């Protein structure tokens, strides 16, 4: 199957223009599944929850998801993209998984980064669902979830072959860390990050770009610097079903869960 990601610099609040920019880039490459950045149409630095509420939309019927749905229908493709999601009074930093037949799933960010904690609600229930999209089994996580190895581990244990990872990265460590996440779980990961600067808080944020696709051997198949671009590559998702690193080491079967009880205790 062919995987793609889109990296660009959204302008805060310019939803329609940002979607057009992202979809124009995506239109330039053929793929079965496209990953777009976290909050790709809204921008990142909401001043407060009121402003977030104005730009948030439900997972179905809102302007961003409707345009994505129409685009997926027209292209016969899947897309994973970050949106600010409104569900009643709750506001989530979410990723939608859209296919040619409409919405397939929603992931609500579990680990909120920095001031996201003042703005968004964290996922309230089990978020780590795995979706069979025909050509592969995929799971989603968002940006800062990368620093918690449990996320990719759970998705992989549940059968995900490819982790879809919309991001707005500012720390420099994620691209290297995702190499380890993929290696230790023998999965693919597509990190779609944004670029540019937002300066709406008292602290400006510079987004690092470096979107990438990593394979189950921890090899970086594609990585951008900070250019705006869409790129794609063929992968074989079945490679992620082989959990052996040597003929005698299956990284899942070899886990000593009898020795890991602290992992499930809160700090
Ligand atoms: C992040 O989680 N957006 C850094």
GROMACS .gro file of C-alpha atoms and ligand atoms in nm:
model
  271
    1UNK     CA    1   0.000   0.000   0.000
    2UNK     CA    2   0.109   0.357  -0.048
    3UNK     CA    3   0.139   0.590   0.254
    4UNK     CA    4   0.165   0.968   0.238
    5UNK     CA    5   0.198   1.258   0.475
    6UNK     CA    6   0.147   1.629   0.434
    7UNK     CA    7   0.370   1.884   0.606
    8UNK     CA    8   0.290   2.256   0.589
    9UNK     CA    9   0.251   2.572   0.795
   10UNK     CA   10  -0.113   2.645   0.879
   11UNK     CA   11  -0.215   3.004   0.967
   12UNK     CA   12  -0.407   3.028   1.294
   13UNK     CA   13  -0.784   3.047   1.245
   14UNK     CA   14  -0.780   3.042   0.864
   15UNK     CA   15  -0.961   2.710   0.847
   16UNK     CA   16  -1.073   2.713   0.487
   17UNK     CA   17  -0.736   2.836   0.351
   18UNK     CA   18  -0.545   2.583   0.560
   19UNK     CA   19  -0.758   2.294   0.436
   20UNK     CA   20  -0.714   2.411   0.076
   21UNK     CA   21  -0.337   2.434   0.121
   22UNK     CA   22  -0.313   2.086   0.275
   23UNK     CA   23  -0.540   1.921   0.019
   24UNK     CA   24  -0.360   2.089  -0.272
   25UNK     CA   25  -0.032   1.942  -0.148
   26UNK     CA   26  -0.197   1.603  -0.096
   27UNK     CA   27  -0.346   1.614  -0.446
   28UNK     CA   28   0.010   1.613  -0.581
   29UNK     CA   29   0.089   1.261  -0.460
   30UNK     CA   30  -0.087   0.928  -0.509
   31UNK     CA   31  -0.150   0.724  -0.196
   32UNK     CA   32  -0.399   0.496  -0.025
   33UNK     CA   33  -0.371   0.669   0.311
   34UNK     CA   34  -0.269   1.028   0.389
   35UNK     CA   35  -0.174   1.168   0.729
   36UNK     CA   36  -0.212   1.540   0.804
   37UNK     CA   37  -0.080   1.728   1.109
   38UNK     CA   38  -0.247   1.778   1.448
   39UNK     CA   39  -0.501   2.068   1.443
   40UNK     CA   40  -0.407   2.112   1.080
   41UNK     CA   41  -0.694   2.340   0.982
   42UNK     CA   42  -0.736   2.549   1.298
   43UNK     CA   43  -0.382   2.617   1.414
   44UNK     CA   44  -0.245   2.547   1.761
   45UNK     CA   45  -0.220   2.843   2.001
   46UNK     CA   46  -0.578   2.902   2.113
   47UNK     CA   47  -0.587   3.197   2.353
   48UNK     CA   48  -0.848   3.036   2.578
   49UNK     CA   49  -1.127   2.779   2.585
   50UNK     CA   50  -1.374   3.030   2.441
   51UNK     CA   51  -1.163   3.076   2.132
   52UNK     CA   52  -1.113   2.700   2.108
   53UNK     CA   53  -1.490   2.649   2.130
   54UNK     CA   54  -1.542   2.882   1.833
   55UNK     CA   55  -1.308   2.679   1.612
   56UNK     CA   56  -1.399   2.332   1.743
   57UNK     CA   57  -1.637   2.115   1.544
   58UNK     CA   58  -1.814   1.782   1.592
   59UNK     CA   59  -1.655   1.472   1.444
   60UNK     CA   60  -1.928   1.463   1.181
   61UNK     CA   61  -2.084   1.750   0.992
   62UNK     CA   62  -1.827   2.021   1.065
   63UNK     CA   63  -1.647   2.219   0.793
   64UNK     CA   64  -1.311   2.040   0.821
   65UNK     CA   65  -1.438   1.684   0.838
   66UNK     CA   66  -1.691   1.743   0.562
   67UNK     CA   67  -1.422   1.868   0.326
   68UNK     CA   68  -1.197   1.579   0.420
   69UNK     CA   69  -1.483   1.334   0.367
   70UNK     CA   70  -1.558   1.476   0.024
   71UNK     CA   71  -1.188   1.463  -0.068
   72UNK     CA   72  -1.155   1.100   0.047
   73UNK     CA   73  -1.469   1.003  -0.146
   74UNK     CA   74  -1.337   1.168  -0.463
   75UNK     CA   75  -0.991   1.010  -0.432
   76UNK     CA   76  -1.103   0.672  -0.299
   77UNK     CA   77  -0.847   0.717  -0.020
   78UNK     CA   78  -0.817   0.728   0.359
   79UNK     CA   79  -0.703   1.031   0.557
   80UNK     CA   80  -0.609   1.085   0.919
   81UNK     CA   81  -0.606   1.446   1.038
   82UNK     CA   82  -0.612   1.645   1.359
   83UNK     CA   83  -0.912   1.862   1.451
   84UNK     CA   84  -1.034   2.046   1.760
   85UNK     CA   85  -1.341   1.834   1.839
   86UNK     CA   86  -1.651   1.955   2.022
   87UNK     CA   87  -1.874   1.694   2.184
   88UNK     CA   88  -2.135   1.865   2.401
   89UNK     CA   89  -1.940   2.076   2.650
   90UNK     CA   90  -1.625   1.870   2.606
   91UNK     CA   91  -1.342   1.985   2.378
   92UNK     CA   92  -1.089   1.731   2.257
   93UNK     CA   93  -0.767   1.746   2.060
   94UNK     CA   94  -0.869   1.471   1.820
   95UNK     CA   95  -0.768   1.287   1.506
   96UNK     CA   96  -1.031   1.166   1.264
   97UNK     CA   97  -0.986   0.866   1.036
   98UNK     CA   98  -1.182   0.924   0.718
   99UNK     CA   99  -1.231   0.686   0.427
  100UNK     CA  100  -1.409   0.677   0.091
  101UNK     CA  101  -1.729   0.584   0.282
  102UNK     CA  102  -1.697   0.856   0.545
  103UNK     CA  103  -1.583   0.866   0.906
  104UNK     CA  104  -1.416   0.545   1.028
  105UNK     CA  105  -1.294   0.652   1.371
  106UNK     CA  106  -1.195   0.926   1.612
  107UNK     CA  107  -0.896   0.930   1.847
  108UNK     CA  108  -0.904   1.177   2.136
  109UNK     CA  109  -0.558   1.276   2.257
  110UNK     CA  110  -0.475   1.102   2.582
  111UNK     CA  111  -0.159   1.290   2.689
  112UNK     CA  112  -0.206   1.666   2.664
  113UNK     CA  113   0.104   1.881   2.617
  114UNK     CA  114   0.173   2.195   2.825
  115UNK     CA  115  -0.108   2.453   2.792
  116UNK     CA  116  -0.329   2.206   2.608
  117UNK     CA  117  -0.415   2.106   2.967
  118UNK     CA  118  -0.583   2.448   3.015
  119UNK     CA  119  -0.776   2.417   2.689
  120UNK     CA  120  -0.874   2.062   2.605
  121UNK     CA  121  -1.030   1.771   2.786
  122UNK     CA  122  -0.815   1.458   2.781
  123UNK     CA  123  -0.972   1.141   2.646
  124UNK     CA  124  -1.203   1.002   2.912
  125UNK     CA  125  -1.216   0.642   2.804
  126UNK     CA  126  -1.011   0.384   2.618
  127UNK     CA  127  -0.893   0.561   2.306
  128UNK     CA  128  -0.657   0.306   2.156
  129UNK     CA  129  -0.876   0.150   1.892
  130UNK     CA  130  -0.737  -0.035   1.591
  131UNK     CA  131  -0.915  -0.001   1.254
  132UNK     CA  132  -0.897  -0.239   0.962
  133UNK     CA  133  -0.896  -0.018   0.652
  134UNK     CA  134  -0.863  -0.310   0.411
  135UNK     CA  135  -0.500  -0.269   0.314
  136UNK     CA  136  -0.379  -0.246   0.675
  137UNK     CA  137  -0.474  -0.231   1.040
  138UNK     CA  138  -0.408   0.117   1.173
  139UNK     CA  139  -0.413   0.295   1.508
  140UNK     CA  140  -0.388   0.664   1.591
  141UNK     CA  141  -0.206   0.878   1.845
  142UNK     CA  142  -0.136   1.251   1.856
  143UNK     CA  143   0.193   1.436   1.897
  144UNK     CA  144   0.307   1.426   2.265
  145UNK     CA  145   0.165   1.075   2.303
  146UNK     CA  146   0.505   0.975   2.158
  147UNK     CA  147   0.678   1.023   2.494
  148UNK     CA  148   0.462   0.751   2.653
  149UNK     CA  149   0.586   0.419   2.514
  150UNK     CA  150   0.267   0.257   2.637
  151UNK     CA  151   0.068   0.411   2.351
  152UNK     CA  152   0.243   0.247   2.057
  153UNK     CA  153   0.280  -0.070   2.266
  154UNK     CA  154  -0.095  -0.097   2.326
  155UNK     CA  155  -0.178  -0.018   1.964
  156UNK     CA  156   0.072  -0.280   1.847
  157UNK     CA  157  -0.053  -0.541   2.097
  158UNK     CA  158  -0.402  -0.479   1.963
  159UNK     CA  159  -0.283  -0.555   1.614
  160UNK     CA  160  -0.200  -0.218   1.458
  161UNK     CA  161   0.050  -0.250   1.175
  162UNK     CA  162   0.075   0.125   1.113
  163UNK     CA  163   0.055   0.403   1.372
  164UNK     CA  164  -0.087   0.727   1.230
  165UNK     CA  165   0.064   1.019   1.419
  166UNK     CA  166  -0.059   1.373   1.346
  167UNK     CA  167   0.170   1.615   1.532
  168UNK     CA  168   0.256   1.977   1.612
  169UNK     CA  169   0.603   1.899   1.745
  170UNK     CA  170   0.815   2.161   1.917
  171UNK     CA  171   1.058   1.942   2.116
  172UNK     CA  172   1.338   1.808   1.896
  173UNK     CA  173   1.334   1.451   2.030
  174UNK     CA  174   1.030   1.288   1.871
  175UNK     CA  175   1.170   1.190   1.530
  176UNK     CA  176   1.448   0.986   1.693
  177UNK     CA  177   1.218   0.848   1.962
  178UNK     CA  178   0.973   0.720   1.700
  179UNK     CA  179   1.254   0.510   1.555
  180UNK     CA  180   1.269   0.328   1.889
  181UNK     CA  181   0.889   0.309   1.920
  182UNK     CA  182   0.877   0.134   1.581
  183UNK     CA  183   1.173  -0.092   1.651
  184UNK     CA  184   1.053  -0.210   1.994
  185UNK     CA  185   0.703  -0.283   1.860
  186UNK     CA  186   0.790  -0.385   1.504
  187UNK     CA  187   0.535  -0.146   1.348
  188UNK     CA  188   0.530   0.134   1.092
  189UNK     CA  189   0.465   0.492   1.202
  190UNK     CA  190   0.370   0.796   0.998
  191UNK     CA  191   0.440   1.121   1.184
  192UNK     CA  192   0.288   1.421   1.004
  193UNK     CA  193   0.413   1.738   1.167
  194UNK     CA  194   0.360   2.104   1.086
  195UNK     CA  195   0.616   2.379   1.034
  196UNK     CA  196   0.615   2.752   1.098
  197UNK     CA  197   0.584   2.970   1.407
  198UNK     CA  198   0.283   3.068   1.618
  199UNK     CA  199   0.319   3.368   1.846
  200UNK     CA  200  -0.025   3.413   2.003
  201UNK     CA  201   0.082   3.326   2.361
  202UNK     CA  202   0.349   3.503   2.565
  203UNK     CA  203   0.581   3.240   2.426
  204UNK     CA  204   0.624   3.180   2.054
  205UNK     CA  205   0.635   2.819   1.937
  206UNK     CA  206   0.844   2.699   1.645
  207UNK     CA  207   0.724   2.372   1.496
  208UNK     CA  208   1.009   2.146   1.387
  209UNK     CA  209   0.880   1.977   1.071
  210UNK     CA  210   1.077   1.654   1.019
  211UNK     CA  211   0.769   1.452   0.935
  212UNK     CA  212   0.867   1.095   0.866
  213UNK     CA  213   0.774   0.736   0.795
  214UNK     CA  214   0.958   0.466   0.992
  215UNK     CA  215   0.940   0.091   0.929
  216UNK     CA  216   0.928  -0.202   1.177
  217UNK     CA  217   1.308  -0.232   1.170
  218UNK     CA  218   1.343   0.127   1.285
  219UNK     CA  219   1.457   0.250   0.945
  220UNK     CA  220   1.353   0.600   0.842
  221UNK     CA  221   1.201   0.553   0.497
  222UNK     CA  222   1.118   0.921   0.442
  223UNK     CA  223   1.193   1.233   0.642
  224UNK     CA  224   1.145   1.598   0.548
  225UNK     CA  225   1.326   1.897   0.695
  226UNK     CA  226   1.106   2.207   0.728
  227UNK     CA  227   0.971   2.242   0.376
  228UNK     CA  228   0.602   2.239   0.292
  229UNK     CA  229   0.543   1.919   0.096
  230UNK     CA  230   0.349   1.598   0.057
  231UNK     CA  231   0.545   1.278  -0.001
  232UNK     CA  232   0.453   0.912  -0.033
  233UNK     CA  233   0.610   0.567  -0.036
  234UNK     CA  234   0.506   0.204  -0.084
  235UNK     CA  235   0.512  -0.019   0.223
  236UNK     CA  236   0.409  -0.375   0.299
  237UNK     CA  237   0.200  -0.362   0.620
  238UNK     CA  238   0.244  -0.739   0.671
  239UNK     CA  239   0.607  -0.671   0.770
  240UNK     CA  240   0.463  -0.550   1.100
  241UNK     CA  241   0.317  -0.893   1.174
  242UNK     CA  242   0.665  -1.042   1.219
  243UNK     CA  243   0.763  -0.971   1.580
  244UNK     CA  244   1.088  -1.172   1.568
  245UNK     CA  245   1.419  -0.984   1.601
  246UNK     CA  246   1.615  -1.312   1.602
  247UNK     CA  247   1.478  -1.662   1.537
  248UNK     CA  248   1.451  -1.695   1.918
  249UNK     CA  249   1.327  -1.348   2.011
  250UNK     CA  250   0.966  -1.250   1.957
  251UNK     CA  251   0.943  -0.903   2.114
  252UNK     CA  252   0.589  -0.962   2.228
  253UNK     CA  253   0.610  -1.324   2.339
  254UNK     CA  254   0.939  -1.258   2.524
  255UNK     CA  255   0.794  -0.987   2.745
  256UNK     CA  256   0.819  -1.080   3.115
  257UNK     CA  257   0.482  -0.944   3.221
  258UNK     CA  258   0.525  -1.133   3.551
  259UNK     CA  259   0.799  -0.881   3.636
  260UNK     CA  260   0.634  -0.558   3.519
  261UNK     CA  261   0.361  -0.495   3.780
  262UNK     CA  262   0.482  -0.138   3.860
  263UNK     CA  263   0.392  -0.036   3.507
  264UNK     CA  264   0.024  -0.038   3.596
  265UNK     CA  265   0.050   0.159   3.923
  266UNK     CA  266  -0.011   0.536   3.927
  267UNK     CA  267   0.275   0.755   4.054
  268LIG     C1  268   0.222   1.851   2.114
  268LIG     O1  269   0.177   1.753   2.172
  268LIG     N1  270   0.148   1.921   2.031
  268LIG     C2  271   0.362   1.892   2.132
   0.00000   0.00000   0.00000
